[in-house]
Short mmCIF file of C-alpha atoms in Angstrom, two decimals:
data_model
loop_
_atom_site.label_atom_id
_atom_site.label_comp_id
_atom_site.label_asym_id
_atom_site.label_seq_id
_atom_site.Cartn_x
_atom_site.Cartn_y
_atom_site.Cartn_z
CA MET A 26 -21.38 -4.88 26.05
CA LEU A 27 -23.42 -7.93 24.73
CA ARG A 28 -26.24 -6.60 27.01
CA LEU A 29 -26.25 -3.23 25.64
CA ILE A 30 -26.78 -4.44 22.02
CA PRO A 31 -30.20 -5.52 22.57
CA ALA A 32 -31.05 -2.64 24.67
CA LEU A 33 -29.53 -0.43 21.87
CA ALA A 34 -31.64 -2.32 19.07
CA LEU A 35 -34.94 -1.78 21.36
CA THR A 36 -34.40 1.70 21.58
CA LEU A 37 -34.07 2.26 18.04
CA ALA A 38 -36.85 0.10 16.79
CA ILE A 39 -39.13 2.31 19.38
CA ALA A 40 -37.62 5.25 18.00
CA GLY A 41 -38.54 4.29 14.54
CA CYS A 42 -42.01 3.54 15.36
CA GLY A 43 -42.48 7.11 17.08
CA GLY A 44 -44.06 9.72 14.54
CA GLY A 45 -44.24 13.25 14.34
CA GLY A 46 -47.60 14.88 15.65
CA ASP A 47 -48.42 15.80 12.15
CA LYS A 48 -51.60 14.36 10.79
CA PRO A 49 -52.18 13.83 7.20
CA LYS A 50 -53.21 16.76 5.67
CA ARG A 51 -56.80 16.30 3.39
CA THR A 52 -57.48 18.14 0.51
CA ALA A 53 -61.03 19.50 -0.59
CA THR A 54 -62.04 20.79 -3.72
CA VAL A 55 -64.58 23.54 -3.50
CA GLN A 56 -66.98 24.36 -6.71
CA PRO A 57 -67.87 27.94 -7.53
CA GLY A 58 -70.67 29.51 -5.54
CA LYS A 59 -69.90 26.88 -2.44
CA VAL A 60 -68.75 27.77 1.07
CA VAL A 61 -65.31 26.91 2.06
CA ASN A 62 -65.63 25.06 4.98
CA VAL A 63 -62.58 24.66 7.62
CA ILE A 64 -62.73 22.75 10.78
CA ALA A 65 -60.17 24.30 13.12
CA GLY A 66 -58.83 22.69 16.38
CA GLU A 67 -55.50 22.90 18.57
CA TYR A 68 -52.68 23.53 15.90
CA PHE A 69 -54.57 21.82 12.55
CA TYR A 70 -56.89 22.95 10.23
CA ASP A 71 -59.24 20.12 8.46
CA PRO A 72 -58.87 20.28 5.43
CA GLY A 73 -55.34 21.40 5.28
CA ALA A 74 -55.37 21.89 1.51
CA LEU A 75 -57.82 23.67 -0.30
CA VAL A 76 -58.46 23.70 -4.14
CA VAL A 77 -61.16 26.45 -5.28
CA THR A 78 -62.40 26.58 -9.00
CA GLY A 79 -62.65 29.91 -10.69
CA GLY A 80 -61.61 33.35 -9.40
CA GLY A 81 -63.68 35.65 -7.59
CA LYS A 82 -65.55 36.36 -4.30
CA PHE A 83 -65.52 32.84 -1.99
CA ALA A 84 -67.42 32.90 1.36
CA PHE A 85 -65.16 30.88 4.15
CA GLU A 86 -66.46 29.74 7.24
CA MET A 87 -64.43 28.23 9.90
CA LYS A 88 -65.94 25.96 12.72
CA ASN A 89 -63.75 26.14 15.97
CA GLU A 90 -63.73 22.51 17.36
CA GLY A 91 -60.86 23.58 20.08
CA SER A 92 -60.85 25.06 23.42
CA LEU A 93 -58.50 27.63 22.56
CA ALA A 94 -59.03 30.69 20.41
CA HIS A 95 -58.25 30.27 16.50
CA ASP A 96 -58.42 32.36 13.34
CA LEU A 97 -57.95 32.00 9.67
CA LYS A 98 -55.97 34.50 7.90
CA VAL A 99 -54.95 34.20 4.13
CA ARG A 100 -51.96 35.36 2.73
CA ARG A 101 -50.20 35.30 -0.76
CA GLY A 102 -46.59 35.70 -0.37
CA ASP A 103 -46.11 38.52 1.92
CA GLU A 104 -49.28 39.90 0.88
CA GLU A 105 -52.26 39.51 3.93
CA ILE A 106 -55.41 38.89 1.99
CA GLY A 107 -57.89 38.91 4.80
CA GLY A 108 -59.59 36.12 6.99
CA ILE A 109 -61.75 35.71 10.03
CA LYS A 110 -60.73 37.17 13.23
CA PRO A 111 -59.85 35.49 16.26
CA PHE A 112 -62.60 33.51 18.31
CA GLN A 113 -62.92 30.97 21.00
CA GLY A 114 -65.98 28.50 21.75
CA LYS A 115 -65.91 24.70 20.92
CA GLY A 116 -68.61 24.70 18.08
CA ARG A 117 -68.78 28.32 17.10
CA SER A 118 -68.56 29.19 13.59
CA GLU A 119 -67.70 32.37 12.00
CA GLY A 120 -67.19 33.43 8.40
CA THR A 121 -66.12 36.09 6.03
CA THR A 122 -65.99 36.55 2.28
CA LEU A 123 -62.60 37.16 0.25
CA ALA A 124 -61.63 38.10 -3.47
CA LEU A 125 -58.86 35.59 -4.75
CA SER A 126 -57.39 35.62 -8.14
CA PRO A 127 -56.06 32.54 -9.62
CA GLY A 128 -52.78 31.56 -7.74
CA GLU A 129 -51.49 29.69 -4.77
CA TYR A 130 -52.39 31.03 -1.09
CA GLU A 131 -51.83 30.00 2.53
CA PHE A 132 -53.84 30.08 5.09
CA TYR A 133 -52.83 30.02 8.47
CA CYS A 134 -53.86 30.76 12.46
CA SER A 135 -51.94 34.05 13.74
CA VAL A 136 -53.16 33.47 17.25
CA GLY A 137 -49.71 33.01 19.40
CA ASP A 138 -47.40 30.29 17.92
CA HIS A 139 -50.09 28.20 16.30
CA GLU A 140 -48.87 28.85 12.99
CA ALA A 141 -45.44 27.80 14.02
CA LEU A 142 -47.03 24.56 15.70
CA GLY A 143 -48.32 23.51 12.46
CA MET A 144 -51.77 25.47 12.52
CA LYS A 145 -51.60 26.06 8.37
CA GLY A 146 -52.71 25.10 5.11
CA THR A 147 -52.64 25.86 1.32
CA LEU A 148 -55.33 27.09 -0.88
CA ARG A 149 -54.89 27.03 -4.98
CA VAL A 150 -57.48 29.21 -7.04
CA GLU A 151 -57.70 27.68 -10.44
#
């Protein structure tokens, strides 16, 4: 029994040090007329949160730094707004232009289970 206590303490200490695979999400603010740049990797976007100022049309560009195919879709609630079609190729970039009014949006990868694995972010238009 006494030998079990140190083993249990060590197990709890190691478990406490382990973290989830979630990366901290960086926020980027984009001024009117500027391109909204996003990097896609395996199951993440960088930045993971975007703030764009002013409503209207915004140019989005996504650079795929992963080895898998990724896309970038934008939705507001249940409404699909648009996005970038899936593409593969480390270092490749694709873009699109979206008309967005002020409000809260989500962006996510619709390929396979990428969104469920954490490949999503927030977009606020001010």
